[in-house]
Amino acid sequence: MDPVSRDLDSKTRDSRPQKDSTADLQTQLGDMQITRGGDVLMEDYDVGDEKSDVAEITPDSSTDEPQDPLAHDFEGMKARILPLLPDLEPESESIYTWDIENYRSLTRRERSPKFECGGHPWRILLFPFGNNVDYASLYLEQAHEETDRPPDNWYACAQFTLCMWNKNEPTIYMCHTANHRFTAEESDWGFTRFTELRKMFAQQWEGTGRAMVENEAVSVTAYIRIYKDPTGVLWHNFINYNSKKETGMVGLRNQGATCYLNSLLQSLYFTNAFRKAIYQIPTENDTERKNSAWALQRLFYLLQTSEEAVSTQELTASFGWETRHIFEQQDVQELSRILMERMEERMKGTEAENALAKMLVGKMKTYISCINVDYESSRIEDFWDIQLNVSGNKSLDDSFKDYVQVETMDGENKYFAEGYGLQDARKGVIFESFPQVLHLQLKRFEYDINRDAMMKVNDRYEFPEVFDATPYLSDGADKSEPYLYQLHGVLVHSGDLTAGHYYAFLKPTVGGHFYRFDDDKVTRATLKEALEENFGGDYANMVNGHAGVRNPYTRTLSTKRSMSAYMLVYIRKSRERDILLDVTEQETPTHLAKQLNEERAALEKKRKDREEQHLYLPISVVTEDVFKAFQGFDLTNWESDPNAPSTPQTYRVLRASTVGDFTQTVAEALRLPAEQIRLWVMVNRQNKTIRPDQPLSDLDMTISQAYSTHCTRDKPFRLWVETARSLADSKPPWPNVNPAPGVSPLVLIFLKYFDVEDQTLKGVGHVYMKKSSKVAEVIPAVQQLMGWSPSKESTLLSSTSSSGLSPISHPATSTPSILLFEEIKQSMIEPMKPKFTLQQAEIQDGDIICFQRALSEKESSAIASTGGYTDAREFYDYLLNRIVIRFFPKMANEQEESTFSLALSRKMSYDQYSAKVGEHLKVDPTHLRFSTVLSSTGKAKQPVRRSQGLTLAQTLMPALGSYANSNQRPDALFYEILEMSISELETKRTVRIHWLPEGVVKEEPVDILAPKNGIVEDLISPLQRKLNLSGEAAGKLRFYESHGYKISKHLSTNSILASISDYSTLFAELMPEDEDRADDNDRAIDAFHFDKEISKPHGVPFKFVVKPGELFTDTKERLSKRTGIKGKQFEKLRFAVIQRAPYSRPTYLNDDDDLSTLATHLDDQLGLDHVNRSRLFAGKGDSIFIR
C-alpha cells in the first residue's frame, strides 16, 4: 500500500483525510518560492511561537547575494537555499537530481529512483498533473519497503529543499523548503501547490522567453540535511506521544487554568527530599478528601507510579477550591507559602517535623548600623523564598546586589540611636544563611505608573546554571561549606498579565538533563531552552523585518519574548545528592498503594462489567424485611441509600439463567430453602405506584424470557419475594391465586401500621383475603399480627397464619379500636368503609391498607401539643412534604459537630421548624434566627423574616423569577442562637461599624444590634464588649460618617441612628493623641485619599489636627503616626490642600510649607495622593487559600 503523502494545506492526495498537523505552505505558513533573481516571495508569512510543533518553512535570509547560483551548481544552490539552522547539529547531507522525460506521458503518480541520506533510503514523489489541484505536487518521502522496514520508532528530522529546474537553461528554477520529522506514519512531506501547471508549460517563465518544462523534460533536485535530535521531540507533532515511554515521567492534567499549580507541584515533586518528607506525614487514619496532606501524598504517589498524566482534582478539592477557583490563575509564590504552612502544621509531632524548614528556610538580617558610633539595631528573620526585582536589573547577581544595597541615613533622615541621639547610619539587609533549596521569585509583574496598571516586565534578565551566593552573606556567616548553587528548575510564564500559560523546566537527577513539564506533556529539553530562551528580552533575527512575533495567548505582536522565567529553584551543590536522593517504593506510605490498588481493581471491575453488561440483567428484589423497615409510600424507596435496611437488594443476573436458578440465589441470601420463597413480578401502575402483580410460576423460564414477558422494554426488572415460614408435606402452602370457577378469588393485601405514639409508619406483613370478604374482616388479621388479642377463627385466609408465623412481639392487650385507610397513591389516602366488600372497595393484588389505633380526644390533644400527628392521613401528608434540611452554624468559629440534619415538612411555619431545631439544640426556639445559603459560595444570605404565613418551602424555594430564588440552596439553612428573642430583635437594627485600630491602614467590620430609635451612645457598650476595650478607652470612642470616601458628618453621642444613611460608612476610632492634647490654637481638618485626580477618592477618610507655624516636614511625621502608613509606602505619598468647591484643583505641599497658612477656610481638606491599590486587584477573585 502506498504511504499517504502529507502536504502543507491540510488537503490530501486522493482526497483522503489528513491529520491537523499539516498546513498549506502557501495559505498558512507562506509558500517560499526561490526563483531566478533570488527574490524571496512571501505571502503573509506570520511568525508564531518560536518552536513549531510540526513543520517549519525556513526562508533564505541572505537576499543580497552578489550573484545567483545556477541550478546545476549544486553546492552553490545548497548554500543559497538550505542554510544551516541555528542551534542544531547536522548529522548527514545529500543532494540528488531526478531527470524527468516525456512529462506529458507520465502517470498520475511518479516516484524517483531511491537515494540515500543518513543511512536510510529516500525518493522524490511527483504528481505531475497535481494532487487534486491545478499545480504540480512534489514531495519527499522515505523509501523503506515492506521487505526493508525501518526499525521500530524510526524517525529522521530533515531540512529539505525541492528544486524544479530546466536542465537546458539552469537559470530557470523554482524551489521550496521545509522541515519535517519523517516517521513510518508520516512517511512523506512536501508541497501540493509546488508550481502552477499553466506556468510550467508557458513560454515566458519569469520573462526569460523559455518554459520550465522544455521538450517534455524537466529536472528535480532534492537537497536534504538530517539533523541530530537532542531532545527527541524536534519537529514532533505529539500525536500519540507517550510521556512515560519517552521520558519515564508523566505530567499533570490542566483542570482549566491550573497550569501555574501544575508547574509548582512538579517542581516540588522532583525536589525528592520534599516528596520524602510529605510521605512521612501520617495519614493512614485520615484518608478523606478534606485532608490536603493525604491528597498531596496520593498525587505524588501517582506521579511516581502512573503510566499516564495525573489529575489534580483530588488535591484542589482538599484545598476547598470550587469550580471558580479552578478557572482563576493565582500567584504561585502565595500558593507555595500557604502550601508550606499547611504541610508544616501537619508535620508537627511527627518524624517529619521541621523537615521542610531545614530544607527550604534561610536567615536574613535587617540592620541599621551607625557610622560614627558603635551601635547597631538588627533583627534576624527566617525566609522561605526571596523576591527579586527584575525591572532595572540585567541579571540575578544585579538583583541580589539591589536586594542588599545599603541606604545611608544622614542629614534630615538621621537615625535616632538609643543613648547616642541622632546619628548617621547605614540601613540594609544581609543574608546570614541560605537554605539547601533556594526558591527565587522574580518580580515579572509590576505596577506601571505610566499605564496606571499592572504590567508584565519582559526585559532580558539572565540567570546562571551555577550561582555563587557567597558575596551576599554577612561577614559573620558560616562559610565553611561553599554556597554554590546548581540550577534545578525554571518555572516559566508565557503571555501577559491577562492571558498566558505556565510550564516548568526541571532537572530531576544530579548531572542529568532538563525536561519540560507542560501540563500533561513531558519532553526532553536542551540547556538553551531551559535558560537562554527564558531570559526574556528582544527576539533575535526577526524574520524579514517583521514588527514582532505574535503572542500565542494574546494574539498581539511584540518584539519582546513573551516567555520568561518567574521562579528559579537552585539546589546547593554540596547537598545536591541529599536533596535529589532516590525515593523507593518502600519509602512510600503502604496505605496509599493499598488504596490505589483497591481503586484500580474496582475500576477494572467496572470496566469488565460494562463490557459484559449485555450478558447480564440487574434485578431489584423487595423482601418482607425490606417492607417492614421502610417508612414511606409504597413498599420501598427504590433510590434510597444502598446501605439502608429499607433498600431493595440488587442482583446482577445472567440473562441465560433460569427463574429457578435465581430463586435458589435469593433463597441462599435469605438462608432459606428455595421451596420456601416465591417470586412476584412488580409492575408500574398508572397511579405511579409499583406493586406485585403475579407470581413467576415457570421456574424453567430464562430470566431474559421472564423480563421480556412481564416488563416493558428499558424498564427495570423488580421482584417481590414471598416467604413461607414452614412447609406442609415438603410443599409451601401457597394460596391458589387462580381458583376454580365459582370460587371467590383471593387477593394479596399489604398492611402498614401508623404508630401514633412513636410517629412512625411501617409495614407489618401481608395477608390473603377473598374478594367477597368485608373490609371489617381485615381487623382480625391486624389483631393477630399486632398481638392485640389471642388468635381466633376468622373468615380470612392468611399465608402468615397458615405458615405458623408468630405474632409480632407486642404484649397482649385489649383490642383497641382500629381505623383503616387505603394507600392509593402519595396524595390519596382514603378511609375505608367496613361494610363494603373488598371487591366493592376495588382492592386488588398488591394494594396497601394502613391501620392505626383510634385515639380519645385527650390523647389527640396531648400528641398534637408536641407537634405530632394524630391521623394517618396527616402523617402521609407530612411524608409527602418531608424534606431533609442541613443546618449549619452561622458563626465561623463553631465546631463541625454543630452541623446537623433534620427531617421537616415543607408546610411548616417559621415557629414550627424553629421549635424542631430548638428541640434538637436544647435551646429556646424563640432565640433562633435562620438564613438561607448561597449555593455558589456556601455563604449566608439575608436572614429569614419571621412570618406566620411563610412556609419552609416558600423560604427555601421562592417563586420562580423572584430575586430571592436566584442561586439559593433548597436543602440547607444557617442558624444562629441570639441573645434575645426574635420578637425583641425585630425592635432593633443591625449597625455595621468599621473599627479603625491602627490609624487608617486597617479596618475591621463589627456588627452591632441597636434599638431602631436609638442614638450613637447605644453603640458604645456593645462595641466595648466586642472589642474588649477598657472603660477608659470606651470613653474615648468617637464616630463619624463617610460617603464617597470623604467624611460627611461627625457624630455626637446624641446623634440619632436612624439619620445614618444606608449608603454611608460608619467609622469608629479612639480619639487620636494629637486631638486629645490639642490646644486652643490648633484646629482640625478633614483628610481623604485620592488617586491623581480628586474625583477618584478611595480609602478611609480621617480627621487631622493642624498646628499653626509647623513646617510640613514635621507635619508629615504626625501624619505618618496618625495614618499608620510608614516607610517607603509613606514616601510615595503626595499631599495637597483641596477646597470643597466644585472643579477645585489640588495645591500640592512642599516640606517647608505651613499647612495652617494654606488651609485657611473651614471647609478646606487635606488630600493624600497615592495609588489606589484596591483598584489594581478589583477584577481579581478571592485570595488563594488552602483549607
PDB file of N, CA and C in Angstrom, residues 242 482 593 839 861 949 968 999 1065 1072 1097 1116:
ATOM      1  N   ASN A 242       3.720   9.568  24.076  1.00  0.00           N
ATOM      2  CA  ASN A 242       3.625   8.938  25.399  1.00  0.00           C
ATOM      3  C   ASN A 242       4.761   9.443  26.263  1.00  0.00           C
ATOM      4  N   PRO A 482      30.869  25.645  50.833  1.00  0.00           N
ATOM      5  CA  PRO A 482      30.619  26.606  49.743  1.00  0.00           C
ATOM      6  C   PRO A 482      29.121  26.836  49.515  1.00  0.00           C
ATOM      7  N   ALA A 593      -0.582   2.710  48.465  1.00  0.00           N
ATOM      8  CA  ALA A 593      -0.569   1.652  47.454  1.00  0.00           C
ATOM      9  C   ALA A 593      -1.785   0.751  47.601  1.00  0.00           C
ATOM     10  N   GLN A 839     -64.165  -6.342  47.015  1.00  0.00           N
ATOM     11  CA  GLN A 839     -64.402  -6.119  45.593  1.00  0.00           C
ATOM     12  C   GLN A 839     -65.065  -4.768  45.374  1.00  0.00           C
ATOM     13  N   SER A 861     -55.131  15.521  71.848  1.00  0.00           N
ATOM     14  CA  SER A 861     -54.651  16.845  72.255  1.00  0.00           C
ATOM     15  C   SER A 861     -53.213  16.775  72.756  1.00  0.00           C
ATOM     16  N   GLY A 949     -47.238  33.349  57.825  1.00  0.00           N
ATOM     17  CA  GLY A 949     -47.775  32.914  56.531  1.00  0.00           C
ATOM     18  C   GLY A 949     -46.719  32.335  55.603  1.00  0.00           C
ATOM     19  N   GLN A 968     -29.755  29.871  45.267  1.00  0.00           N
ATOM     20  CA  GLN A 968     -30.049  29.559  46.673  1.00  0.00           C
ATOM     21  C   GLN A 968     -30.241  28.061  46.845  1.00  0.00           C
ATOM     22  N   GLY A 999      -4.650  53.605  63.032  1.00  0.00           N
ATOM     23  CA  GLY A 999      -4.727  54.658  62.032  1.00  0.00           C
ATOM     24  C   GLY A 999      -5.802  54.368  61.018  1.00  0.00           C
ATOM     25  N   THR A1065     -20.839  54.905  55.218  1.00  0.00           N
ATOM     26  CA  THR A1065     -19.995  54.024  56.022  1.00  0.00           C
ATOM     27  C   THR A1065     -19.776  54.677  57.377  1.00  0.00           C
ATOM     28  N   PRO A1072      -7.483  60.279  68.664  1.00  0.00           N
ATOM     29  CA  PRO A1072      -6.036  60.314  68.487  1.00  0.00           C
ATOM     30  C   PRO A1072      -5.363  61.208  69.529  1.00  0.00           C
ATOM     31  N   PRO A1097     -11.531  59.445  44.669  1.00  0.00           N
ATOM     32  CA  PRO A1097     -11.174  59.196  46.074  1.00  0.00           C
ATOM     33  C   PRO A1097     -11.188  57.702  46.385  1.00  0.00           C
ATOM     34  N   LYS A1116       4.347  65.939  58.422  1.00  0.00           N
ATOM     35  CA  LYS A1116       4.346  64.605  57.811  1.00  0.00           C
ATOM     36  C   LYS A1116       4.650  63.523  58.841  1.00  0.00           C
TER      37      LYS A1116
END
